[in-house]
Amino acid sequence: MVRLGSLGDIFDTFPAVAALRETFPEARVVWLTHPRWRELVASANIAAEIWEIETRSLSSVLEMRVKIRKEQFSAAIDYQGLWKSAALPLLARVPRRIGFSSDTVREFGVPTLYTDRVQVHSAHVADKNGELSARAGAAKSVANFSLSVPADARQRVRDILRGYGIENYFVLSPGGGWLSKCWPAERYGQLAQRLHAEYGMRSVINYGPQEKALADAVLAEAGDSAPFLYSGSFGELMALLQGAHCVIAGDSGPMHLADALGTRVAAIFGPTDPERNGPYSGNGIVLRAAGVESTYKRRHTPHPSLLKIGAADVLDALRKAQVLP
């Protein structure tokens, strides 16, 4: 299995790999990923082994090619659809290489490296991945999986929050990779302020690497609601999201993670398509302005459609879903 990253994309691959494990419980399933995502892949307990590769390192690539060739795998599935992910099984001489057809991949020419080019028809990315698993012989395209949250991480997060007097809380996660799909930071701050003023609920602002300035912008707009800024390990992030009353985020990894953990999610979408990238469990709340044309072009400012959604709109959606009284 080749899925090198990132957070949300790996989550969208779990159901497909779980289907293979369910169909072939005795098979040796090896997941190839970037070292950054090892803990995430391990949390799903669906891969027998996890191999790490740094694709920007020639020595790492050459070493992995030798390792794969030595094991004589019968098949490889590339759920990523990029040159760097498709080339390894070919160079390692895996006889059967399954991947997406040219209708789905972003990089031109990649499907020429596969023996099985699958033309997928599903809307959601997770179901598209499932069609690759079905081509590999899975009895069904997707299956359920569960995530393991480390007990020590759960205890650390609980202790930290209690130290700040936080018991019942919302998680606001303003990041999302590229700014054009991120709801503005000041609106997250306004939401934190209203949750505190109208419902007495505290907010925890989750931020990842290179997102501290974004979290500070939320804090500056949140006034006396005094949200708590939090950035920890992956295990701690899982514990934080699992313990939340609700998680409010855009099209991002933390949104998918919270959804997979069974936490209620309110996902704020702009240019990207929630039918393709939205919460997969079916329990998520999706907010998106009417008539938005989907695009995946990366820009450095929030998409205009996101500016049509205010804090009041999010509160109304939470009340309709009975997340708030």
CSV table of C-alpha atoms in Angstrom, one decimal:
chain,number,residue,atom,x,y,z
A,1,MET,CA,0.0,0.0,0.0
A,2,VAL,CA,1.5,3.4,-1.0
A,3,ARG,CA,0.0,6.4,0.7
A,4,LEU,CA,2.8,8.8,1.7
A,5,GLY,CA,0.6,11.6,3.2
A,6,SER,CA,-1.0,13.7,4.3
A,7,LEU,CA,-3.3,13.6,7.4
A,8,GLY,CA,-6.7,13.9,5.7
A,9,ASP,CA,-5.6,11.8,2.7
A,10,ILE,CA,-4.4,8.9,4.9
A,11,PHE,CA,-7.8,8.9,6.7
A,12,ASP,CA,-9.5,8.7,3.4
A,13,THR,CA,-7.4,5.6,2.7
A,14,PHE,CA,-8.2,3.7,5.9
A,15,PRO,CA,-11.6,2.4,4.9
A,16,ALA,CA,-10.2,0.9,1.6
A,17,VAL,CA,-7.3,-0.8,3.4
A,18,ALA,CA,-9.6,-2.1,6.1
A,19,ALA,CA,-11.7,-3.7,3.4
A,20,LEU,CA,-8.6,-5.6,2.1
A,21,ARG,CA,-7.7,-6.7,5.7
A,22,GLU,CA,-11.2,-8.0,6.2
A,23,THR,CA,-11.2,-10.0,2.9
A,24,PHE,CA,-7.6,-11.2,3.3
A,25,PRO,CA,-7.0,-11.6,7.1
A,26,GLU,CA,-3.8,-13.7,6.5
A,27,ALA,CA,-2.3,-11.5,3.9
A,28,ARG,CA,0.9,-9.5,4.6
A,29,VAL,CA,-0.2,-5.9,4.2
A,30,VAL,CA,2.6,-3.4,4.3
A,31,TRP,CA,2.0,0.4,4.2
A,32,LEU,CA,4.6,2.7,2.8
A,33,THR,CA,4.5,6.2,4.1
A,34,HIS,CA,6.5,9.3,5.2
A,35,PRO,CA,8.1,9.0,8.7
A,36,ARG,CA,5.9,11.9,9.8
A,37,TRP,CA,2.7,9.8,9.4
A,38,ARG,CA,3.9,6.5,11.0
A,39,GLU,CA,2.0,7.1,14.2
A,40,LEU,CA,-1.2,8.0,12.3
A,41,VAL,CA,-1.0,4.8,10.2
A,42,ALA,CA,-0.3,2.7,13.3
A,43,SER,CA,-3.3,4.1,15.1
A,44,ALA,CA,-5.7,2.3,12.8
A,45,ASN,CA,-4.2,-1.2,13.3
A,46,ILE,CA,-4.8,-2.3,9.8
A,47,ALA,CA,-1.3,-2.7,8.4
A,48,ALA,CA,0.9,-5.6,9.4
A,49,GLU,CA,4.0,-3.5,8.9
A,50,ILE,CA,4.7,0.2,8.2
A,51,TRP,CA,7.7,1.1,6.1
A,52,GLU,CA,9.0,4.7,6.1
A,53,ILE,CA,10.4,6.5,3.1
A,54,GLU,CA,11.7,10.0,2.5
A,55,THR,CA,11.0,10.6,-1.2
A,56,ARG,CA,13.3,13.7,-1.3
A,57,SER,CA,16.2,11.5,-0.3
A,58,LEU,CA,17.7,9.5,-3.1
A,59,SER,CA,19.4,7.1,-0.7
A,60,SER,CA,16.0,6.4,1.0
A,61,VAL,CA,14.3,5.8,-2.4
A,62,LEU,CA,17.1,3.4,-3.5
A,63,GLU,CA,17.1,1.5,-0.2
A,64,MET,CA,13.3,1.1,-0.4
A,65,ARG,CA,13.4,-0.1,-3.9
A,66,VAL,CA,15.8,-2.9,-2.9
A,67,LYS,CA,13.7,-3.7,0.2
A,68,ILE,CA,10.5,-4.0,-1.8
A,69,ARG,CA,12.1,-6.1,-4.6
A,70,LYS,CA,13.6,-8.5,-2.0
A,71,GLU,CA,10.2,-9.3,-0.5
A,72,GLN,CA,8.6,-10.3,-3.8
A,73,PHE,CA,5.2,-8.8,-3.2
A,74,SER,CA,2.4,-10.0,-5.5
A,75,ALA,CA,0.7,-6.6,-5.8
A,76,ALA,CA,1.0,-3.0,-5.0
A,77,ILE,CA,-1.8,-0.4,-4.7
A,78,ASP,CA,-0.9,3.3,-5.2
A,79,TYR,CA,-3.7,5.3,-3.4
A,80,GLN,CA,-1.7,8.5,-4.0
A,81,GLY,CA,-1.5,8.8,-7.7
A,82,LEU,CA,1.7,10.7,-8.0
A,83,TRP,CA,4.9,10.0,-9.9
A,84,LYS,CA,6.8,9.6,-6.7
A,85,SER,CA,4.3,7.0,-5.3
A,86,ALA,CA,3.8,5.1,-8.5
A,87,ALA,CA,7.4,4.8,-9.5
A,88,LEU,CA,8.5,2.7,-6.5
A,89,PRO,CA,6.5,-0.5,-7.2
A,90,LEU,CA,7.6,-0.3,-10.9
A,91,LEU,CA,11.3,0.1,-10.0
A,92,ALA,CA,11.0,-2.7,-7.5
A,93,ARG,CA,9.4,-4.9,-10.1
A,94,VAL,CA,6.2,-5.6,-8.3
A,95,PRO,CA,4.3,-7.6,-11.0
A,96,ARG,CA,0.8,-6.2,-10.4
A,97,ARG,CA,0.5,-2.4,-9.8
A,98,ILE,CA,-3.0,-1.0,-9.2
A,99,GLY,CA,-3.7,2.7,-9.5
A,100,PHE,CA,-6.1,5.3,-10.8
A,101,SER,CA,-6.8,6.0,-14.4
A,102,SER,CA,-5.8,9.3,-16.1
A,103,ASP,CA,-9.3,10.7,-15.3
A,104,THR,CA,-8.4,10.9,-11.6
A,105,VAL,CA,-4.7,11.5,-11.1
A,106,ARG,CA,-3.3,15.1,-10.9
A,107,GLU,CA,0.0,14.4,-12.6
A,108,PHE,CA,0.0,13.6,-16.3
A,109,GLY,CA,1.3,10.2,-17.3
A,110,VAL,CA,1.3,8.5,-14.0
A,111,PRO,CA,-1.1,5.7,-15.0
A,112,THR,CA,1.4,4.4,-17.5
A,113,LEU,CA,3.3,2.9,-14.6
A,114,TYR,CA,0.4,0.7,-13.5
A,115,THR,CA,-0.7,-2.6,-14.8
A,116,ASP,CA,-4.3,-2.0,-13.6
A,117,ARG,CA,-5.7,1.4,-14.3
A,118,VAL,CA,-9.0,1.8,-12.5
A,119,GLN,CA,-11.5,4.3,-13.8
A,120,VAL,CA,-13.4,5.2,-10.6
A,121,HIS,CA,-17.0,6.5,-10.4
A,122,SER,CA,-17.5,7.3,-6.7
A,123,ALA,CA,-17.8,10.9,-5.4
A,124,HIS,CA,-15.9,10.8,-2.1
A,125,VAL,CA,-12.2,10.2,-2.1
A,126,ALA,CA,-12.5,7.4,0.4
A,127,ASP,CA,-14.9,5.5,-1.9
A,128,LYS,CA,-12.6,6.2,-4.9
A,129,ASN,CA,-9.8,4.5,-2.9
A,130,GLY,CA,-12.2,1.7,-2.2
A,131,GLU,CA,-12.5,1.0,-5.9
A,132,LEU,CA,-8.8,0.3,-6.0
A,133,SER,CA,-9.2,-2.2,-3.2
A,134,ALA,CA,-12.1,-3.8,-5.0
A,135,ARG,CA,-9.9,-4.2,-8.1
A,136,ALA,CA,-7.3,-6.0,-5.9
A,137,GLY,CA,-10.0,-8.5,-4.8
A,138,ALA,CA,-11.6,-7.0,-1.7
A,139,ALA,CA,-15.1,-8.4,-1.1
A,140,LYS,CA,-16.4,-4.9,-0.6
A,141,SER,CA,-14.7,-1.6,-1.4
A,142,VAL,CA,-14.6,-0.1,2.1
A,143,ALA,CA,-14.9,-1.4,5.7
A,144,ASN,CA,-15.0,0.0,9.2
A,145,PHE,CA,-11.9,0.7,11.2
A,146,SER,CA,-11.2,2.1,14.7
A,147,LEU,CA,-8.4,4.3,16.0
A,148,SER,CA,-6.4,3.7,19.1
A,149,VAL,CA,-5.8,6.7,21.3
A,150,PRO,CA,-2.9,6.3,23.6
A,151,ALA,CA,-4.0,6.3,27.3
A,152,ASP,CA,-1.0,8.4,28.4
A,153,ALA,CA,-1.9,11.0,25.8
A,154,ARG,CA,-5.5,11.1,27.0
A,155,GLN,CA,-4.4,11.6,30.6
A,156,ARG,CA,-1.9,14.4,29.6
A,157,VAL,CA,-4.5,16.3,27.7
A,158,ARG,CA,-7.1,15.9,30.5
A,159,ASP,CA,-4.6,17.2,33.1
A,160,ILE,CA,-3.6,20.1,31.0
A,161,LEU,CA,-7.1,21.2,30.3
A,162,ARG,CA,-8.2,20.8,33.9
A,163,GLY,CA,-5.3,22.9,35.0
A,164,TYR,CA,-6.9,25.8,33.0
A,165,GLY,CA,-10.3,25.0,34.3
A,166,ILE,CA,-11.6,23.5,31.1
A,167,GLU,CA,-13.9,20.5,31.2
A,168,ASN,CA,-16.6,20.9,28.5
A,169,TYR,CA,-15.1,22.5,25.4
A,170,PHE,CA,-15.2,23.0,21.6
A,171,VAL,CA,-12.2,22.6,19.5
A,172,LEU,CA,-11.7,25.2,16.8
A,173,SER,CA,-9.1,24.2,14.1
A,174,PRO,CA,-8.5,27.2,11.8
A,175,GLY,CA,-5.7,25.6,9.7
A,176,GLY,CA,-6.0,23.7,6.5
A,177,GLY,CA,-2.9,23.6,4.4
A,178,TRP,CA,-3.7,26.4,2.0
A,179,LEU,CA,-5.5,29.6,3.0
A,180,SER,CA,-8.1,29.7,0.2
A,181,LYS,CA,-10.0,26.8,1.8
A,182,CYS,CA,-9.7,28.2,5.4
A,183,TRP,CA,-12.5,30.1,7.1
A,184,PRO,CA,-11.0,33.4,8.3
A,185,ALA,CA,-9.2,33.4,11.7
A,186,GLU,CA,-11.2,36.4,12.9
A,187,ARG,CA,-14.5,34.5,12.4
A,188,TYR,CA,-13.2,31.6,14.5
A,189,GLY,CA,-12.4,34.2,17.2
A,190,GLN,CA,-16.0,35.7,16.9
A,191,LEU,CA,-17.4,32.2,17.2
A,192,ALA,CA,-15.3,31.5,20.3
A,193,GLN,CA,-16.6,34.7,21.8
A,194,ARG,CA,-20.2,33.8,21.2
A,195,LEU,CA,-19.9,30.2,22.4
A,196,HIS,CA,-18.6,31.6,25.7
A,197,ALA,CA,-21.0,34.5,26.0
A,198,GLU,CA,-24.2,32.6,25.1
A,199,TYR,CA,-23.4,29.1,26.3
A,200,GLY,CA,-20.6,29.4,28.7
A,201,MET,CA,-18.5,27.1,26.6
A,202,ARG,CA,-14.7,27.4,26.4
A,203,SER,CA,-12.8,26.9,23.1
A,204,VAL,CA,-9.5,25.2,22.5
A,205,ILE,CA,-7.7,26.5,19.4
A,206,ASN,CA,-5.8,23.6,17.8
A,207,TYR,CA,-2.9,24.6,15.6
A,208,GLY,CA,-0.1,22.7,13.8
A,209,PRO,CA,3.4,23.4,12.6
A,210,GLN,CA,3.7,26.9,11.0
A,211,GLU,CA,0.2,27.8,12.2
A,212,LYS,CA,1.0,29.7,15.4
A,213,ALA,CA,0.3,33.1,13.8
A,214,LEU,CA,-3.1,31.8,12.7
A,215,ALA,CA,-3.9,30.7,16.2
A,216,ASP,CA,-2.8,34.1,17.6
A,217,ALA,CA,-5.2,35.8,15.1
A,218,VAL,CA,-8.1,33.8,16.5
A,219,LEU,CA,-7.1,34.6,20.0
A,220,ALA,CA,-6.9,38.4,19.2
A,221,GLU,CA,-10.5,38.4,18.0
A,222,ALA,CA,-11.9,36.1,20.8
A,223,GLY,CA,-11.9,38.8,23.4
A,224,ASP,CA,-12.7,37.8,27.0
A,225,SER,CA,-13.7,34.3,26.0
A,226,ALA,CA,-10.0,33.4,26.6
A,227,PRO,CA,-9.6,30.3,24.4
A,228,PHE,CA,-6.8,28.0,25.1
A,229,LEU,CA,-4.2,27.6,22.4
A,230,TYR,CA,-2.9,24.0,22.0
A,231,SER,CA,-0.4,22.3,19.9
A,232,GLY,CA,0.9,18.8,20.9
A,233,SER,CA,1.9,15.4,19.6
A,234,PHE,CA,-0.3,13.4,17.3
A,235,GLY,CA,-1.5,11.2,20.1
A,236,GLU,CA,-2.4,14.3,22.2
A,237,LEU,CA,-4.3,15.7,19.2
A,238,MET,CA,-6.4,12.5,19.0
A,239,ALA,CA,-7.1,12.8,22.7
A,240,LEU,CA,-8.0,16.5,22.4
A,241,LEU,CA,-10.4,15.9,19.5
A,242,GLN,CA,-12.0,12.8,21.0
A,243,GLY,CA,-12.8,14.6,24.3
A,244,ALA,CA,-14.4,17.7,22.6
A,245,HIS,CA,-18.1,18.4,22.6
A,246,CYS,CA,-17.7,19.4,19.0
A,247,VAL,CA,-14.9,20.2,16.5
A,248,ILE,CA,-15.3,23.1,14.1
A,249,ALA,CA,-12.8,23.1,11.2
A,250,GLY,CA,-12.5,23.4,7.5
A,251,ASP,CA,-11.5,20.9,4.9
A,252,SER,CA,-8.5,19.7,6.9
A,253,GLY,CA,-6.8,16.7,8.6
A,254,PRO,CA,-8.1,17.5,12.1
A,255,MET,CA,-11.6,17.5,10.7
A,256,HIS,CA,-11.2,14.0,9.2
A,257,LEU,CA,-9.5,12.8,12.4
A,258,ALA,CA,-12.3,14.1,14.7
A,259,ASP,CA,-14.9,12.5,12.4
A,260,ALA,CA,-13.1,9.2,12.5
A,261,LEU,CA,-12.9,9.3,16.3
A,262,GLY,CA,-16.7,9.7,16.5
A,263,THR,CA,-16.7,13.3,17.6
A,264,ARG,CA,-19.4,15.6,16.2
A,265,VAL,CA,-17.9,17.8,13.5
A,266,ALA,CA,-19.0,21.1,11.9
A,267,ALA,CA,-17.0,21.4,8.7
A,268,ILE,CA,-16.9,24.8,6.9
A,269,PHE,CA,-16.3,24.4,3.2
A,270,GLY,CA,-15.4,26.9,0.6
A,271,PRO,CA,-13.9,26.1,-2.8
A,272,THR,CA,-13.4,22.4,-2.3
A,273,ASP,CA,-16.2,19.9,-2.7
A,274,PRO,CA,-17.7,18.4,0.4
A,275,GLU,CA,-19.1,15.5,-1.7
A,276,ARG,CA,-15.5,14.6,-2.5
A,277,ASN,CA,-13.7,15.7,0.7
A,278,GLY,CA,-16.3,16.1,3.4
A,279,PRO,CA,-16.8,14.2,6.7
A,280,TYR,CA,-17.0,10.5,5.7
A,281,SER,CA,-19.0,9.1,8.7
A,282,GLY,CA,-22.2,10.8,7.6
A,283,ASN,CA,-22.6,12.4,11.0
A,284,GLY,CA,-20.8,15.6,10.2
A,285,ILE,CA,-22.5,19.0,9.8
A,286,VAL,CA,-21.3,20.7,6.5
A,287,LEU,CA,-21.7,24.5,6.0
A,288,ARG,CA,-21.1,25.8,2.5
A,289,ALA,CA,-22.5,28.9,0.7
A,290,ALA,CA,-25.0,28.2,-2.1
A,291,GLY,CA,-23.9,28.0,-5.7
A,292,VAL,CA,-20.1,27.6,-5.1
A,293,GLU,CA,-18.2,26.3,-8.0
A,294,SER,CA,-15.7,23.7,-6.8
A,295,THR,CA,-12.0,24.4,-7.4
A,296,TYR,CA,-8.7,23.1,-6.0
A,297,LYS,CA,-6.6,26.0,-7.1
A,298,ARG,CA,-4.5,27.2,-4.2
A,299,ARG,CA,-4.6,30.9,-3.3
A,300,HIS,CA,-3.2,32.9,-0.4
A,301,THR,CA,-6.5,34.5,0.7
A,302,PRO,CA,-9.8,32.9,1.8
A,303,HIS,CA,-12.1,32.0,-1.0
A,304,PRO,CA,-15.0,34.6,-1.4
A,305,SER,CA,-17.6,31.9,-0.6
A,306,LEU,CA,-16.1,31.5,2.9
A,307,LEU,CA,-16.8,35.1,3.6
A,308,LYS,CA,-20.5,34.5,3.2
A,309,ILE,CA,-20.5,32.3,6.3
A,310,GLY,CA,-20.6,34.0,9.7
A,311,ALA,CA,-20.4,32.9,13.3
A,312,ALA,CA,-24.2,33.2,13.5
A,313,ASP,CA,-24.5,30.7,10.6
A,314,VAL,CA,-22.3,28.2,12.4
A,315,LEU,CA,-24.3,28.6,15.7
A,316,ASP,CA,-27.6,28.1,13.8
A,317,ALA,CA,-26.3,24.9,12.2
A,318,LEU,CA,-25.2,23.6,15.6
A,319,ARG,CA,-28.5,24.4,17.1
A,320,LYS,CA,-30.4,22.7,14.3
A,321,ALA,CA,-28.2,19.6,14.8
A,322,GLN,CA,-28.9,19.7,18.5
A,323,VAL,CA,-25.2,20.1,19.3
A,324,LEU,CA,-26.3,23.3,21.1
A,325,PRO,CA,-29.6,23.9,22.8
